GROMACS .gro file of C-alpha atoms in nm:
model
  114
    1MET     CA    1  -0.168   1.053  -1.978
    2GLY     CA    2  -0.414   1.096  -1.677
    3GLN     CA    3  -0.346   0.885  -1.410
    4VAL     CA    4  -0.060   0.625  -1.363
    5ARG     CA    5  -0.145   0.340  -1.132
    6ALA     CA    6   0.074   0.089  -0.919
    7THR     CA    7  -0.066  -0.199  -0.725
    8HIS     CA    8   0.063  -0.445  -0.476
    9ARG     CA    9  -0.191  -0.724  -0.455
   10PHE     CA   10  -0.167  -1.018  -0.183
   11ALA     CA   11   0.076  -0.814   0.033
   12ARG     CA   12   0.149  -1.028   0.341
   13ILE     CA   13   0.022  -0.756   0.605
   14SER     CA   14  -0.314  -0.658   0.739
   15ALA     CA   15  -0.512  -0.362   0.571
   16THR     CA   16  -0.549  -0.190   0.896
   17LYS     CA   17  -0.163  -0.173   0.943
   18VAL     CA   18  -0.150   0.011   0.616
   19ARG     CA   19  -0.433   0.253   0.594
   20PRO     CA   20  -0.310   0.507   0.837
   21PHE     CA   21  -0.022   0.556   0.611
   22ALA     CA   22  -0.235   0.571   0.291
   23ASP     CA   23  -0.436   0.847   0.456
   24LEU     CA   24  -0.117   1.039   0.535
   25VAL     CA   25   0.012   1.060   0.181
   26ARG     CA   26  -0.310   1.104  -0.006
   27GLY     CA   27  -0.314   1.431  -0.165
   28MET     CA   28   0.055   1.492  -0.133
   29THR     CA   29   0.330   1.514  -0.394
   30THR     CA   30   0.546   1.180  -0.455
   31SER     CA   31   0.837   1.334  -0.312
   32GLU     CA   32   0.662   1.457   0.015
   33GLY     CA   33   0.492   1.132   0.050
   34LEU     CA   34   0.810   0.932   0.023
   35ASP     CA   35   0.998   1.171   0.281
   36SER     CA   36   0.705   1.140   0.521
   37LEU     CA   37   0.713   0.769   0.484
   38LYS     CA   38   1.086   0.761   0.542
   39TYR     CA   39   1.087   0.834   0.903
   40HIS     CA   40   0.809   0.585   1.004
   41PRO     CA   41   0.971   0.269   1.163
   42ASN     CA   42   0.658   0.073   1.066
   43ARG     CA   43   0.634  -0.231   0.819
   44GLY     CA   44   0.333  -0.070   0.657
   45ALA     CA   45   0.511   0.233   0.554
   46ARG     CA   46   0.773   0.013   0.369
   47PHE     CA   47   0.501  -0.160   0.155
   48LEU     CA   48   0.339   0.168   0.068
   49GLU     CA   49   0.671   0.325  -0.007
   50LYS     CA   50   0.745   0.047  -0.253
   51VAL     CA   51   0.425   0.091  -0.426
   52ILE     CA   52   0.465   0.484  -0.468
   53LYS     CA   53   0.806   0.427  -0.616
   54SER     CA   54   0.645   0.171  -0.869
   55ALA     CA   55   0.383   0.432  -0.977
   56VAL     CA   56   0.658   0.687  -0.997
   57ALA     CA   57   0.862   0.462  -1.222
   58ASN     CA   58   0.538   0.372  -1.426
   59ALA     CA   59   0.487   0.744  -1.474
   60GLU     CA   60   0.852   0.810  -1.592
   61ASP     CA   61   0.835   0.513  -1.825
   62LYS     CA   62   0.527   0.642  -1.993
   63GLY     CA   63   0.707   0.969  -2.061
   64ALA     CA   64   0.591   1.207  -1.758
   65ARG     CA   65   0.838   1.495  -1.688
   66ASN     CA   66   0.907   1.607  -1.330
   67VAL     CA   67   0.811   1.283  -1.165
   68GLU     CA   68   0.902   1.409  -0.800
   69GLY     CA   69   0.631   1.684  -0.823
   70LEU     CA   70   0.330   1.425  -0.930
   71LYS     CA   71   0.042   1.441  -0.700
   72ILE     CA   72  -0.085   1.109  -0.514
   73THR     CA   73  -0.457   1.121  -0.611
   74GLU     CA   74  -0.553   0.789  -0.489
   75ALA     CA   75  -0.416   0.575  -0.203
   76ARG     CA   76  -0.635   0.277  -0.124
   77VAL     CA   77  -0.576  -0.036   0.085
   78ASP     CA   78  -0.821  -0.312   0.051
   79GLY     CA   79  -0.851  -0.647   0.254
   80GLY     CA   80  -0.759  -0.950   0.064
   81PRO     CA   81  -0.778  -1.322   0.120
   82MET     CA   82  -0.690  -1.491   0.436
   83PHE     CA   83  -0.504  -1.807   0.542
   84LYS     CA   84  -0.710  -1.964   0.798
   85ARG     CA   85  -0.551  -2.196   1.033
   86ILE     CA   86  -0.692  -2.385   1.374
   87GLN     CA   87  -0.532  -2.327   1.727
   88PRO     CA   88  -0.626  -2.575   1.981
   89ARG     CA   89  -0.756  -2.436   2.293
   90ALA     CA   90  -0.853  -2.552   2.655
   91ARG     CA   91  -1.133  -2.798   2.687
   92GLY     CA   92  -1.139  -2.929   2.330
   93MET     CA   93  -1.213  -2.572   2.172
   94ALA     CA   94  -1.047  -2.449   1.862
   95TYR     CA   95  -0.969  -2.076   1.779
   96THR     CA   96  -0.944  -1.955   1.420
   97ILE     CA   97  -0.613  -1.779   1.346
   98ARG     CA   98  -0.653  -1.551   1.036
   99ARG     CA   99  -0.329  -1.465   0.830
  100ARG     CA  100  -0.457  -1.144   0.656
  101MET     CA  101  -0.333  -1.009   0.337
  102SER     CA  102  -0.422  -0.681   0.142
  103HIS     CA  103  -0.431  -0.524  -0.172
  104ILE     CA  104  -0.234  -0.161  -0.204
  105HIS     CA  105  -0.346   0.065  -0.481
  106ILE     CA  106  -0.163   0.393  -0.572
  107ALA     CA  107  -0.260   0.629  -0.842
  108ILE     CA  108  -0.075   0.971  -0.932
  109GLU     CA  109  -0.187   1.215  -1.163
  110ALA     CA  110   0.044   1.259  -1.459
  111PRO     CA  111  -0.031   1.596  -1.668
  112GLU     CA  112  -0.077   1.554  -2.048
  113LEU     CA  113   0.227   1.611  -2.278
  114PRO     CA  114   0.179   1.885  -2.524
   0.00000   0.00000   0.00000
């Protein structure tokens, strides 16, 4: 079976807010990763939790056994497109407001079935 992937594209959160949690769970098993994310109060942890659960469901759908013990081999958060807005400032200037998005990618290693 090899690797099973799950992605959340165009997540409405900046990549810098999710990356520390991706670094935290990379290399863990899926159950360890979900347990460690459960106790973080950050919004980025919730986004990553959902993508890991989706990857586990994809592995289970493809017939993997012991889905709780599968290892997270890739946890990557890339920047996505931005909404750009203009905010008026003093003396006729304008500041750009960037509403950032991110693409969250998770891959878990599912062993081959005999």
